[in-house]
C-alpha positions as YAML, in Angstrom:
chain: A
units: angstrom
residues:
- id: 1
  name: MET
  ca: [124.64, 111.60, 76.91]
- id: 2
  name: VAL
  ca: [125.44, 114.21, 80.10]
- id: 3
  name: ILE
  ca: [126.25, 110.71, 82.04]
- id: 4
  name: PRO
  ca: [130.25, 110.32, 80.94]
- id: 5
  name: ALA
  ca: [130.50, 113.56, 81.73]
- id: 6
  name: ILE
  ca: [129.22, 115.28, 84.72]
- id: 7
  name: THR
  ca: [130.92, 113.63, 86.93]
- id: 8
  name: ASP
  ca: [134.61, 114.71, 85.38]
- id: 9
  name: VAL
  ca: [132.73, 118.53, 85.60]
- id: 10
  name: THR
  ca: [130.91, 117.62, 89.03]
- id: 11
  name: MET
  ca: [134.76, 117.10, 91.24]
- id: 12
  name: SER
  ca: [136.67, 119.54, 88.56]
- id: 13
  name: ALA
  ca: [133.73, 121.81, 90.25]
- id: 14
  name: LEU
  ca: [134.11, 120.83, 94.02]
- id: 15
  name: CYS
  ca: [137.64, 118.63, 94.48]
- id: 16
  name: PRO
  ca: [139.62, 119.58, 91.07]
- id: 17
  name: GLY
  ca: [142.68, 117.69, 90.46]
- id: 18
  name: ARG
  ca: [141.12, 114.80, 93.08]
- id: 19
  name: ASP
  ca: [139.81, 111.19, 91.83]
- id: 20
  name: GLU
  ca: [137.93, 110.56, 95.22]
- id: 21
  name: CYS
  ca: [135.84, 113.35, 96.36]
- id: 22
  name: SER
  ca: [133.26, 112.42, 99.78]
- id: 23
  name: VAL
  ca: [131.76, 116.74, 98.90]
- id: 24
  name: ALA
  ca: [131.12, 115.34, 95.04]
- id: 25
  name: ILE
  ca: [128.85, 112.11, 96.70]
- id: 26
  name: TYR
  ca: [127.17, 114.40, 98.62]
- id: 27
  name: PHE
  ca: [125.93, 117.35, 95.99]
- id: 28
  name: THR
  ca: [124.81, 114.64, 94.26]
- id: 29
  name: GLY
  ca: [122.82, 112.60, 96.78]
- id: 30
  name: PHE
  ca: [121.60, 115.68, 97.75]
- id: 31
  name: GLN
  ca: [120.27, 116.58, 94.28]
- id: 32
  name: GLN
  ca: [118.47, 113.03, 93.98]
- id: 33
  name: VAL
  ca: [116.24, 113.90, 98.06]
- id: 34
  name: VAL
  ca: [115.03, 116.46, 96.01]
- id: 35
  name: THR
  ca: [114.38, 115.71, 92.78]
- id: 36
  name: GLY
  ca: [112.43, 112.27, 94.52]
- id: 37
  name: LEU
  ca: [110.65, 115.00, 96.66]
- id: 38
  name: GLY
  ca: [109.70, 116.92, 93.90]
- id: 39
  name: ALA
  ca: [109.18, 113.47, 92.11]
- id: 40
  name: PHE
  ca: [107.13, 112.49, 94.39]
- id: 41
  name: ILE
  ca: [104.57, 114.71, 94.91]
- id: 42
  name: MET
  ca: [104.08, 115.51, 90.64]
- id: 43
  name: MET
  ca: [104.78, 112.63, 88.68]
- id: 44
  name: PRO
  ca: [101.02, 111.31, 89.75]
- id: 45
  name: LEU
  ca: [99.84, 115.24, 89.24]
- id: 46
  name: LEU
  ca: [100.62, 115.43, 85.53]
- id: 47
  name: GLY
  ca: [99.73, 111.58, 85.05]
- id: 48
  name: ASN
  ca: [96.27, 112.46, 86.26]
- id: 49
  name: LEU
  ca: [96.29, 115.85, 84.33]
- id: 50
  name: SER
  ca: [97.30, 113.50, 81.29]
- id: 51
  name: ASP
  ca: [94.93, 111.58, 81.57]
- id: 52
  name: ARG
  ca: [92.46, 114.78, 81.30]
- id: 53
  name: LEU
  ca: [93.81, 117.39, 78.91]
- id: 54
  name: GLY
  ca: [95.72, 114.84, 76.93]
- id: 55
  name: ARG
  ca: [99.96, 113.39, 77.36]
- id: 56
  name: LYS
  ca: [100.78, 116.14, 74.36]
- id: 57
  name: THR
  ca: [100.22, 118.94, 75.89]
- id: 58
  name: LEU
  ca: [101.63, 117.18, 79.09]
- id: 59
  name: LEU
  ca: [104.88, 115.71, 77.76]
- id: 60
  name: THR
  ca: [105.71, 120.10, 76.41]
- id: 61
  name: ILE
  ca: [106.73, 120.63, 80.30]
- id: 62
  name: PRO
  ca: [109.11, 118.37, 81.12]
- id: 63
  name: MET
  ca: [110.55, 118.39, 77.46]
- id: 64
  name: ILE
  ca: [110.79, 121.88, 77.78]
- id: 65
  name: LEU
  ca: [112.38, 122.95, 81.39]
- id: 66
  name: THR
  ca: [115.35, 119.70, 80.50]
- id: 67
  name: ILE
  ca: [116.82, 122.71, 78.23]
- id: 68
  name: VAL
  ca: [117.87, 125.24, 80.78]
- id: 69
  name: PRO
  ca: [120.49, 122.59, 83.11]
- id: 70
  name: LEU
  ca: [122.64, 121.85, 79.99]
- id: 71
  name: GLY
  ca: [122.22, 124.95, 78.85]
- id: 72
  name: ILE
  ca: [124.21, 126.49, 81.30]
- id: 73
  name: LEU
  ca: [126.86, 123.73, 80.92]
- id: 74
  name: GLY
  ca: [126.96, 123.70, 78.04]
- id: 75
  name: TYR
  ca: [127.80, 127.45, 78.60]
- id: 76
  name: GLY
  ca: [129.73, 127.15, 80.46]
- id: 77
  name: ARG
  ca: [131.32, 125.02, 83.80]
- id: 78
  name: SER
  ca: [133.25, 127.17, 86.60]
- id: 79
  name: ARG
  ca: [132.63, 126.41, 89.97]
- id: 80
  name: HIS
  ca: [129.43, 129.79, 89.57]
- id: 81
  name: LEU
  ca: [128.06, 128.63, 87.02]
- id: 82
  name: PHE
  ca: [128.46, 124.03, 88.25]
- id: 83
  name: TYR
  ca: [126.12, 126.32, 90.91]
- id: 84
  name: VAL
  ca: [124.17, 127.81, 89.09]
- id: 85
  name: TYR
  ca: [123.63, 124.67, 87.45]
- id: 86
  name: PHE
  ca: [123.30, 122.64, 90.49]
- id: 87
  name: VAL
  ca: [120.07, 124.78, 91.13]
- id: 88
  name: LEU
  ca: [118.58, 125.10, 87.90]
- id: 89
  name: LYS
  ca: [119.07, 121.14, 88.14]
- id: 90
  name: CYS
  ca: [117.51, 120.41, 91.10]
- id: 91
  name: VAL
  ca: [113.81, 122.60, 91.31]
- id: 92
  name: THR
  ca: [113.38, 121.04, 86.73]
- id: 93
  name: SER
  ca: [114.22, 117.24, 87.48]
- id: 94
  name: THR
  ca: [111.18, 117.92, 90.19]
- id: 95
  name: VAL
  ca: [108.66, 118.29, 87.30]
- id: 96
  name: CYS
  ca: [110.95, 116.59, 84.17]
- id: 97
  name: GLU
  ca: [112.79, 113.78, 85.83]
- id: 98
  name: GLY
  ca: [110.95, 110.03, 84.77]
- id: 99
  name: SER
  ca: [107.95, 112.15, 83.60]
- id: 100
  name: VAL
  ca: [108.59, 111.63, 79.33]
- id: 101
  name: GLN
  ca: [109.34, 108.21, 80.32]
- id: 102
  name: CYS
  ca: [106.34, 107.58, 82.70]
- id: 103
  name: LEU
  ca: [103.95, 109.79, 79.74]
- id: 104
  name: ALA
  ca: [105.02, 108.12, 76.87]
- id: 105
  name: ILE
  ca: [104.44, 105.21, 78.40]
- id: 106
  name: ALA
  ca: [101.08, 106.47, 78.95]
- id: 107
  name: TYR
  ca: [100.31, 107.08, 75.16]
- id: 108
  name: ALA
  ca: [101.76, 103.62, 74.00]
- id: 109
  name: ALA
  ca: [99.39, 101.96, 76.47]
- id: 110
  name: ASP
  ca: [96.21, 104.87, 75.02]
- id: 111
  name: ASN
  ca: [97.05, 103.21, 71.68]
- id: 112
  name: VAL
  ca: [97.40, 98.87, 72.18]
- id: 113
  name: PRO
  ca: [95.89, 95.99, 73.41]
- id: 114
  name: ALA
  ca: [96.40, 94.93, 77.14]
- id: 115
  name: HIS
  ca: [97.65, 92.22, 75.65]
- id: 116
  name: GLN
  ca: [100.89, 93.09, 73.24]
- id: 117
  name: ARG
  ca: [101.12, 96.50, 76.32]
- id: 118
  name: ALA
  ca: [104.69, 94.60, 77.02]
- id: 119
  name: SER
  ca: [105.96, 93.88, 74.24]
- id: 120
  name: ALA
  ca: [104.95, 97.91, 73.29]
- id: 121
  name: PHE
  ca: [107.10, 98.77, 76.35]
- id: 122
  name: GLY
  ca: [110.24, 96.55, 75.59]
- id: 123
  name: LEU
  ca: [109.63, 98.01, 72.15]
- id: 124
  name: LEU
  ca: [110.06, 101.60, 74.26]
- id: 125
  name: SER
  ca: [112.79, 101.29, 76.51]
- id: 126
  name: ALA
  ca: [114.86, 99.81, 72.75]
- id: 127
  name: VAL
  ca: [114.08, 103.05, 71.22]
- id: 128
  name: GLY
  ca: [115.39, 104.73, 74.69]
- id: 129
  name: SER
  ca: [118.67, 102.57, 74.83]
- id: 130
  name: SER
  ca: [119.88, 102.95, 71.28]
- id: 131
  name: ALA
  ca: [119.11, 106.95, 71.91]
- id: 132
  name: PHE
  ca: [121.01, 106.23, 75.14]
- id: 133
  name: VAL
  ca: [123.86, 104.64, 73.56]
- id: 134
  name: CYS
  ca: [123.90, 107.34, 70.08]
- id: 135
  name: GLY
  ca: [124.61, 109.44, 73.22]
- id: 136
  name: THR
  ca: [127.06, 108.05, 74.65]
- id: 137
  name: LEU
  ca: [128.92, 107.23, 71.20]
- id: 138
  name: CYS
  ca: [129.15, 111.31, 70.83]
- id: 139
  name: ALA
  ca: [129.91, 111.85, 73.85]
- id: 140
  name: ARG
  ca: [132.94, 109.19, 73.73]
- id: 141
  name: PHE
  ca: [134.04, 112.10, 70.70]
- id: 142
  name: LEU
  ca: [133.29, 115.69, 71.50]
- id: 143
  name: SER
  ca: [135.09, 117.59, 74.05]
- id: 144
  name: ILE
  ca: [132.83, 117.92, 77.76]
- id: 145
  name: SER
  ca: [132.00, 121.24, 76.67]
- id: 146
  name: SER
  ca: [130.48, 120.54, 73.04]
- id: 147
  name: THR
  ca: [128.83, 117.66, 75.10]
- id: 148
  name: PHE
  ca: [126.78, 119.88, 76.58]
- id: 149
  name: GLN
  ca: [125.94, 121.38, 73.59]
- id: 150
  name: VAL
  ca: [124.68, 119.05, 71.18]
- id: 151
  name: ALA
  ca: [122.89, 117.84, 74.20]
- id: 152
  name: ALA
  ca: [120.53, 121.29, 74.55]
- id: 153
  name: SER
  ca: [120.25, 121.36, 71.17]
- id: 154
  name: VAL
  ca: [118.67, 117.82, 70.60]
- id: 155
  name: ALA
  ca: [116.62, 119.03, 74.01]
- id: 156
  name: ALA
  ca: [115.12, 121.86, 71.79]
- id: 157
  name: ALA
  ca: [115.17, 119.63, 69.55]
- id: 158
  name: ALA
  ca: [112.76, 116.96, 69.83]
- id: 159
  name: VAL
  ca: [110.43, 119.52, 71.49]
- id: 160
  name: VAL
  ca: [110.19, 121.14, 68.10]
- id: 161
  name: TYR
  ca: [109.96, 117.98, 67.13]
- id: 162
  name: MET
  ca: [106.86, 115.81, 68.97]
- id: 163
  name: ARG
  ca: [104.29, 119.71, 69.06]
- id: 164
  name: LEU
  ca: [104.70, 119.81, 65.70]
- id: 165
  name: PHE
  ca: [104.22, 115.73, 64.27]
- id: 166
  name: LEU
  ca: [102.99, 113.99, 67.84]
- id: 167
  name: THR
  ca: [99.30, 113.63, 66.84]
- id: 168
  name: ASP
  ca: [97.52, 113.29, 70.73]
- id: 169
  name: SER
  ca: [96.37, 110.21, 71.53]
- id: 170
  name: ILE
  ca: [92.66, 110.43, 73.85]
- id: 171
  name: ALA
  ca: [91.34, 107.36, 75.66]
- id: 172
  name: ASP
  ca: [88.37, 105.90, 74.99]
- id: 173
  name: CYS
  ca: [86.73, 105.73, 78.43]
- id: 174
  name: ASN
  ca: [84.35, 103.70, 76.88]
- id: 175
  name: LEU
  ca: [86.85, 100.46, 76.34]
- id: 176
  name: SER
  ca: [86.52, 100.05, 80.32]
- id: 177
  name: ALA
  ca: [85.36, 101.06, 83.74]
- id: 178
  name: PRO
  ca: [87.82, 102.68, 85.36]
- id: 179
  name: LEU
  ca: [89.67, 101.67, 88.73]
- id: 180
  name: VAL
  ca: [89.43, 104.91, 90.79]
- id: 181
  name: SER
  ca: [85.63, 106.14, 90.01]
- id: 182
  name: GLY
  ca: [83.77, 103.47, 90.53]
- id: 183
  name: GLU
  ca: [82.03, 103.90, 88.08]
- id: 184
  name: ASN
  ca: [81.00, 100.77, 85.90]
- id: 185
  name: VAL
  ca: [80.78, 101.07, 81.55]
- id: 186
  name: GLU
  ca: [77.64, 101.88, 81.07]
- id: 187
  name: SER
  ca: [77.08, 104.67, 83.49]
- id: 188
  name: VAL
  ca: [80.15, 106.56, 82.27]
- id: 189
  name: SER
  ca: [78.91, 106.13, 78.67]
- id: 190
  name: SER
  ca: [75.11, 107.62, 79.21]
- id: 191
  name: ASP
  ca: [75.86, 110.55, 81.32]
- id: 192
  name: PRO
  ca: [79.00, 111.95, 79.31]
- id: 193
  name: VAL
  ca: [78.81, 114.99, 80.13]
- id: 194
  name: SER
  ca: [77.31, 114.60, 84.20]
- id: 195
  name: PRO
  ca: [78.26, 116.87, 86.64]
- id: 196
  name: ARG
  ca: [80.16, 114.01, 88.59]
- id: 197
  name: LYS
  ca: [82.33, 112.82, 85.14]
- id: 198
  name: GLU
  ca: [82.61, 117.58, 85.30]
- id: 199
  name: LYS
  ca: [83.86, 117.34, 88.94]
- id: 200
  name: VAL
  ca: [86.78, 114.59, 87.45]
- id: 201
  name: ILE
  ca: [88.32, 116.20, 84.98]
- id: 202
  name: THR
  ca: [88.84, 119.39, 87.56]
- id: 203
  name: ALA
  ca: [90.25, 117.83, 90.21]
- id: 204
  name: PHE
  ca: [93.57, 117.33, 91.29]
- id: 205
  name: PRO
  ca: [94.30, 113.48, 92.38]
- id: 206
  name: SER
  ca: [93.93, 112.59, 96.15]
- id: 207
  name: VAL
  ca: [95.23, 110.55, 98.61]
- id: 208
  name: LYS
  ca: [92.11, 108.45, 98.36]
- id: 209
  name: ASP
  ca: [92.08, 108.35, 94.19]
- id: 210
  name: LEU
  ca: [96.00, 106.85, 94.56]
- id: 211
  name: PHE
  ca: [95.30, 103.97, 97.66]
- id: 212
  name: ALA
  ca: [92.37, 103.59, 94.63]
- id: 213
  name: LEU
  ca: [94.61, 102.41, 92.87]
- id: 214
  name: LEU
  ca: [96.63, 100.42, 95.05]
- id: 215
  name: LYS
  ca: [93.48, 98.51, 96.57]
- id: 216
  name: THR
  ca: [94.39, 95.06, 94.40]
- id: 217
  name: SER
  ca: [97.14, 92.17, 95.66]
- id: 218
  name: THR
  ca: [98.88, 93.12, 92.44]
- id: 219
  name: THR
  ca: [99.23, 96.96, 92.27]
- id: 220
  name: LYS
  ca: [100.23, 97.16, 95.85]
- id: 221
  name: GLN
  ca: [103.17, 94.09, 94.90]
- id: 222
  name: ALA
  ca: [104.21, 95.85, 92.31]
- id: 223
  name: ALA
  ca: [104.64, 99.03, 93.89]
- id: 224
  name: ILE
  ca: [106.68, 97.15, 96.27]
- id: 225
  name: VAL
  ca: [108.48, 96.02, 93.34]
- id: 226
  name: ALA
  ca: [109.29, 99.19, 91.74]
- id: 227
  name: PHE
  ca: [110.14, 101.64, 95.33]
- id: 228
  name: PHE
  ca: [112.87, 98.03, 95.99]
- id: 229
  name: GLY
  ca: [114.06, 98.02, 92.72]
- id: 230
  name: ASN
  ca: [114.24, 101.76, 92.01]
- id: 231
  name: LEU
  ca: [115.97, 101.52, 95.60]
- id: 232
  name: ALA
  ca: [118.57, 100.10, 94.43]
- id: 233
  name: ASP
  ca: [118.88, 101.80, 90.93]
- id: 234
  name: VAL
  ca: [119.07, 104.77, 92.06]
- id: 235
  name: GLY
  ca: [121.54, 102.98, 94.87]
- id: 236
  name: LEU
  ca: [123.45, 101.81, 91.96]
- id: 237
  name: HIS
  ca: [123.72, 104.63, 90.17]
- id: 238
  name: ALA
  ca: [124.62, 107.37, 92.78]
- id: 239
  name: SER
  ca: [127.38, 104.83, 93.46]
- id: 240
  name: ILE
  ca: [128.71, 103.05, 90.54]
- id: 241
  name: LEU
  ca: [130.49, 105.64, 88.76]
- id: 242
  name: TYR
  ca: [132.30, 107.43, 91.56]
- id: 243
  name: TYR
  ca: [133.26, 103.53, 92.83]
- id: 244
  name: LEU
  ca: [134.84, 102.89, 89.16]
- id: 245
  name: LYS
  ca: [136.57, 106.34, 89.20]
- id: 246
  name: ALA
  ca: [138.35, 105.93, 93.07]
- id: 247
  name: ARG
  ca: [138.99, 102.55, 91.80]
- id: 248
  name: PHE
  ca: [140.34, 102.02, 88.82]
- id: 249
  name: HIS
  ca: [141.21, 105.60, 87.31]
- id: 250
  name: PHE
  ca: [138.15, 105.25, 85.54]
- id: 251
  name: ASN
  ca: [137.16, 109.20, 83.24]
- id: 252
  name: LYS
  ca: [134.97, 110.00, 80.57]
- id: 253
  name: ASP
  ca: [135.83, 107.50, 78.00]
- id: 254
  name: LYS
  ca: [135.94, 104.60, 79.79]
- id: 255
  name: PHE
  ca: [132.27, 105.52, 81.20]
- id: 256
  name: ALA
  ca: [130.90, 106.05, 77.85]
- id: 257
  name: ASP
  ca: [132.64, 103.24, 76.69]
- id: 258
  name: LEU
  ca: [130.70, 101.02, 79.27]
- id: 259
  name: LEU
  ca: [127.31, 103.02, 79.15]
- id: 260
  name: MET
  ca: [127.32, 101.93, 75.13]
- id: 261
  name: ILE
  ca: [127.69, 98.29, 75.93]
- id: 262
  name: SER
  ca: [124.86, 98.66, 78.84]
- id: 263
  name: GLY
  ca: [122.72, 100.71, 76.44]
- id: 264
  name: ALA
  ca: [123.56, 98.39, 72.98]
- id: 265
  name: ALA
  ca: [123.23, 94.98, 75.03]
- id: 266
  name: SER
  ca: [120.06, 96.60, 76.46]
- id: 267
  name: THR
  ca: [118.47, 97.67, 72.54]
- id: 268
  name: PHE
  ca: [119.73, 94.32, 71.62]
- id: 269
  name: SER
  ca: [117.32, 92.79, 74.49]
- id: 270
  name: GLN
  ca: [113.99, 94.85, 73.48]
- id: 271
  name: LEU
  ca: [114.53, 93.97, 70.82]
- id: 272
  name: LEU
  ca: [114.99, 91.07, 69.53]
- id: 273
  name: LEU
  ca: [114.23, 88.81, 72.90]
- id: 274
  name: MET
  ca: [111.55, 90.27, 74.83]
- id: 275
  name: PRO
  ca: [108.84, 90.11, 71.99]
- id: 276
  name: ILE
  ca: [109.90, 85.89, 72.31]
- id: 277
  name: LEU
  ca: [110.21, 85.20, 76.18]
- id: 278
  name: VAL
  ca: [106.54, 87.39, 77.07]
- id: 279
  name: PRO
  ca: [104.71, 85.12, 75.19]
- id: 280
  name: ALA
  ca: [106.80, 82.27, 76.53]
- id: 281
  name: LEU
  ca: [107.15, 82.78, 80.29]
- id: 282
  name: GLY
  ca: [104.82, 85.88, 81.16]
- id: 283
  name: GLU
  ca: [105.94, 88.82, 82.09]
- id: 284
  name: GLU
  ca: [105.51, 87.93, 85.53]
- id: 285
  name: ARG
  ca: [107.90, 85.32, 85.32]
- id: 286
  name: LEU
  ca: [109.72, 87.87, 82.89]
- id: 287
  name: LEU
  ca: [110.00, 90.04, 85.17]
- id: 288
  name: SER
  ca: [111.16, 88.14, 88.08]
- id: 289
  name: VAL
  ca: [114.04, 86.72, 85.48]
- id: 290
  name: GLY
  ca: [115.05, 91.06, 85.25]
- id: 291
  name: LEU
  ca: [115.79, 91.77, 88.81]
- id: 292
  name: PHE
  ca: [117.29, 89.04, 89.88]
- id: 293
  name: PHE
  ca: [120.17, 89.42, 87.45]
- id: 294
  name: ASN
  ca: [119.74, 92.72, 88.20]
- id: 295
  name: CYS
  ca: [120.61, 91.41, 91.36]
- id: 296
  name: VAL
  ca: [124.04, 89.39, 90.13]
- id: 297
  name: HIS
  ca: [125.02, 92.25, 87.86]
- id: 298
  name: MET
  ca: [125.18, 95.02, 91.47]
- id: 299
  name: LEU
  ca: [126.84, 91.76, 93.22]
- id: 300
  name: LEU
  ca: [129.39, 92.00, 90.27]
- id: 301
  name: HIS
  ca: [130.48, 95.60, 90.43]
- id: 302
  name: SER
  ca: [130.50, 95.21, 94.24]
- id: 303
  name: ILE
  ca: [133.19, 92.44, 93.79]
- id: 304
  name: ALA
  ca: [135.06, 93.80, 90.90]
- id: 305
  name: TRP
  ca: [138.92, 93.18, 91.39]
- id: 306
  name: ALA
  ca: [140.76, 94.94, 87.87]
- id: 307
  name: ASP
  ca: [138.99, 96.50, 85.85]
- id: 308
  name: TRP
  ca: [137.57, 94.22, 83.52]
- id: 309
  name: VAL
  ca: [135.12, 92.73, 85.81]
- id: 310
  name: ALA
  ca: [133.12, 95.39, 85.24]
- id: 311
  name: TYR
  ca: [132.04, 95.37, 81.54]
- id: 312
  name: VAL
  ca: [131.70, 91.63, 82.05]
- id: 313
  name: ALA
  ca: [128.74, 92.38, 85.46]
- id: 314
  name: THR
  ca: [127.02, 95.60, 83.04]
- id: 315
  name: MET
  ca: [126.80, 92.86, 79.88]
- id: 316
  name: PHE
  ca: [123.84, 91.27, 82.35]
- id: 317
  name: SER
  ca: [121.85, 94.39, 81.26]
- id: 318
  name: VAL
  ca: [120.83, 91.57, 78.33]
- id: 319
  name: LEU
  ca: [118.46, 89.60, 81.08]
- id: 320
  name: PHE
  ca: [117.94, 93.16, 84.45]
- id: 321
  name: VAL
  ca: [116.39, 95.34, 81.30]
- id: 322
  name: PHE
  ca: [113.38, 93.74, 81.53]
- id: 323
  name: TRP
  ca: [112.33, 94.55, 84.97]
- id: 324
  name: GLN
  ca: [111.00, 98.08, 84.25]
- id: 325
  name: PRO
  ca: [108.49, 97.37, 80.81]
- id: 326
  name: CYS
  ca: [106.64, 94.20, 82.27]
- id: 327
  name: LEU
  ca: [106.03, 95.91, 85.29]
- id: 328
  name: ARG
  ca: [104.58, 98.89, 83.51]
- id: 329
  name: SER
  ca: [102.71, 96.45, 80.75]
- id: 330
  name: ILE
  ca: [101.31, 94.37, 85.01]
- id: 331
  name: VAL
  ca: [100.29, 97.56, 85.97]
- id: 332
  name: SER
  ca: [98.67, 98.42, 83.26]
- id: 333
  name: LYS
  ca: [96.50, 95.48, 82.88]
- id: 334
  name: GLN
  ca: [94.79, 96.68, 86.48]
- id: 335
  name: VAL
  ca: [93.69, 100.07, 85.51]
- id: 336
  name: GLY
  ca: [91.02, 101.35, 83.01]
- id: 337
  name: ALA
  ca: [92.09, 103.05, 80.09]
- id: 338
  name: SER
  ca: [90.59, 106.82, 81.38]
- id: 339
  name: GLU
  ca: [93.57, 105.74, 83.82]
- id: 340
  name: GLN
  ca: [96.32, 105.42, 82.71]
- id: 341
  name: GLY
  ca: [98.26, 108.19, 82.95]
- id: 342
  name: MET
  ca: [97.41, 108.16, 86.88]
- id: 343
  name: ALA
  ca: [98.70, 105.10, 86.94]
- id: 344
  name: GLN
  ca: [102.27, 105.00, 85.47]
- id: 345
  name: GLY
  ca: [102.44, 108.22, 87.08]
- id: 346
  name: CYS
  ca: [101.71, 106.72, 91.28]
- id: 347
  name: ILE
  ca: [103.94, 103.95, 89.89]
- id: 348
  name: SER
  ca: [106.24, 106.35, 89.02]
- id: 349
  name: GLY
  ca: [106.09, 108.63, 92.43]
- id: 350
  name: ILE
  ca: [106.33, 105.45, 93.86]
- id: 351
  name: SER
  ca: [109.79, 105.00, 92.38]
- id: 352
  name: SER
  ca: [111.25, 108.80, 92.94]
- id: 353
  name: PHE
  ca: [109.58, 108.59, 96.97]
- id: 354
  name: ALA
  ca: [112.81, 105.67, 96.57]
- id: 355
  name: ASN
  ca: [115.68, 108.19, 95.17]
- id: 356
  name: VAL
  ca: [114.03, 110.30, 98.01]
- id: 357
  name: VAL
  ca: [115.71, 107.75, 100.42]
- id: 358
  name: SER
  ca: [118.46, 106.15, 98.15]
- id: 359
  name: PRO
  ca: [120.91, 108.94, 98.99]
- id: 360
  name: LEU
  ca: [120.48, 109.38, 102.53]
- id: 361
  name: VAL
  ca: [120.98, 105.14, 102.41]
- id: 362
  name: PHE
  ca: [123.83, 104.70, 100.25]
- id: 363
  name: SER
  ca: [125.43, 108.68, 99.73]
- id: 364
  name: PRO
  ca: [127.01, 108.25, 103.46]
- id: 365
  name: LEU
  ca: [128.04, 104.52, 102.15]
- id: 366
  name: THR
  ca: [129.43, 105.40, 98.99]
- id: 367
  name: ALA
  ca: [131.92, 108.16, 101.01]
- id: 368
  name: LEU
  ca: [132.59, 106.74, 103.82]
- id: 369
  name: PHE
  ca: [133.86, 103.11, 101.78]
- id: 370
  name: LEU
  ca: [135.97, 105.12, 99.12]
- id: 371
  name: SER
  ca: [137.51, 107.12, 102.08]
- id: 372
  name: GLU
  ca: [140.59, 106.07, 104.22]
- id: 373
  name: ASN
  ca: [138.35, 106.41, 107.01]
- id: 374
  name: ALA
  ca: [136.24, 102.94, 105.78]
- id: 375
  name: PRO
  ca: [135.85, 100.45, 109.08]
- id: 376
  name: PHE
  ca: [136.94, 97.65, 106.39]
- id: 377
  name: ASN
  ca: [138.36, 97.66, 103.47]
- id: 378
  name: PHE
  ca: [135.63, 96.78, 100.92]
- id: 379
  name: PRO
  ca: [135.03, 100.01, 98.29]
- id: 380
  name: GLY
  ca: [131.91, 98.48, 97.26]
- id: 381
  name: PHE
  ca: [129.77, 97.47, 100.17]
- id: 382
  name: SER
  ca: [127.21, 100.16, 99.24]
- id: 383
  name: ILE
  ca: [126.85, 98.78, 95.84]
- id: 384
  name: MET
  ca: [126.05, 95.06, 97.45]
- id: 385
  name: CYS
  ca: [123.66, 97.39, 99.70]
- id: 386
  name: ALA
  ca: [122.10, 98.01, 96.77]
- id: 387
  name: GLY
  ca: [122.03, 94.75, 95.53]
- id: 388
  name: SER
  ca: [120.29, 93.53, 98.91]
- id: 389
  name: SER
  ca: [117.76, 96.07, 97.86]
- id: 390
  name: ALA
  ca: [117.05, 94.00, 94.41]
- id: 391
  name: MET
  ca: [116.79, 90.42, 95.53]
- id: 392
  name: ILE
  ca: [113.67, 92.16, 97.99]
- id: 393
  name: ALA
  ca: [111.94, 93.31, 95.02]
- id: 394
  name: PHE
  ca: [112.76, 89.98, 93.53]
- id: 395
  name: VAL
  ca: [111.32, 88.34, 96.33]
- id: 396
  name: GLN
  ca: [108.22, 90.05, 96.22]
- id: 397
  name: SER
  ca: [108.23, 90.12, 92.59]
- id: 398
  name: SER
  ca: [108.43, 86.05, 93.04]
- id: 399
  name: MET
  ca: [104.80, 86.76, 94.31]
- id: 400
  name: ILE
  ca: [102.60, 88.44, 91.66]
- id: 401
  name: ARG
  ca: [99.86, 85.96, 90.08]
- id: 402
  name: ALA
  ca: [99.02, 86.63, 86.29]
- id: 403
  name: PRO
  ca: [95.00, 86.74, 87.12]
- id: 404
  name: THR
  ca: [93.42, 84.25, 85.29]
- id: 405
  name: LYS
  ca: [90.44, 84.87, 82.72]
- id: 406
  name: ALA
  ca: [87.89, 84.29, 85.52]
- id: 407
  name: SER
  ca: [89.22, 87.13, 87.64]
- id: 408
  name: ILE
  ca: [89.86, 89.37, 84.97]
- id: 409
  name: SER
  ca: [86.11, 89.48, 84.48]
- id: 410
  name: ILE
  ca: [85.01, 89.99, 87.77]
- id: 411
  name: ILE
  ca: [87.27, 92.79, 88.40]
- id: 412
  name: HIS
  ca: [85.92, 94.55, 85.43]
- id: 413
  name: VAL
  ca: [82.74, 93.50, 86.29]
- id: 414
  name: GLU
  ca: [83.29, 94.81, 89.91]
- id: 415
  name: VAL
  ca: [84.81, 97.80, 89.06]
...
């Protein structure tokens, strides 16, 4: 809900009356760096703790923290209050950024068989996309102050609903052997109260644990795809709104229109197309399809010669939206039932590290090529560079192969 409005709020606070503001771009980049560093540390930790303490308990923390920055801008948007919001957003985002999605995916993995997870994760993403459409639709017709007030109220309602109605999920650790601990199924089930298990329950994830999750070729490749794919996405999101505002004078309402198109296309695709395409093509091929069209979508944005080109490029979300749920499903199948939170947290942490690298690269490029000091006339150059990162992820994804039945059984025996 707040995405269409936050660009106008930031520029009004830092550069009132202007359509181009390098300070706002650098502020946004700095926030992403801080968020990425914090999330890189916190995501594996939260995922691991959710394996031990339950998804519902860990979901409560980021959902409550999300309310605070929204409430600040709902109260007022003066320069001083914007600085208060900015500091609180940097602090809370280290825990909130991506954690709800990560824990929700782990929750779904607890309750869905492995062969249905890609469609289930797609359905989960579709629900998020439909909520995104509803949020941007509200932002389209609400004032900026009302937008933040309603957003804070909805976030508070989500916490209350989650605490009252969500049933906590406990993974059945006897279904498969854990990858990190190295124990087999028999040892886990025959010694449920061993000192070793008690130690694992109370321990934080170690570097050794995280590397153990990446010891197979598939998870290594998935980690590389996660990094470069998110590097591209973060680079695009950090640049696109400022680019469209400077290039075609977009405002809150036009941003909302663009985001509604993207959200509606994503919802349609994940609800109707993904359940059909996953059995037909497999998660690995569909991952490559999504990343390829993500690259095409960024390239079109970068060379847009009229505002309608941005709307056409946004329609490619019908296809590029596949890559995230497919990647999560591939990773989910590589680990045991007791390690879904840590595995998804590890991938989220790698993705968050892209939040650190991306602003360091793309924020200066965006500010430079939107300014009068650009070395050559190419306002979308930073977006084209983000598309190059998506192409690297696509090439890497094409090397991921679906495991055969024989190899799957060998993995389960060896771990």
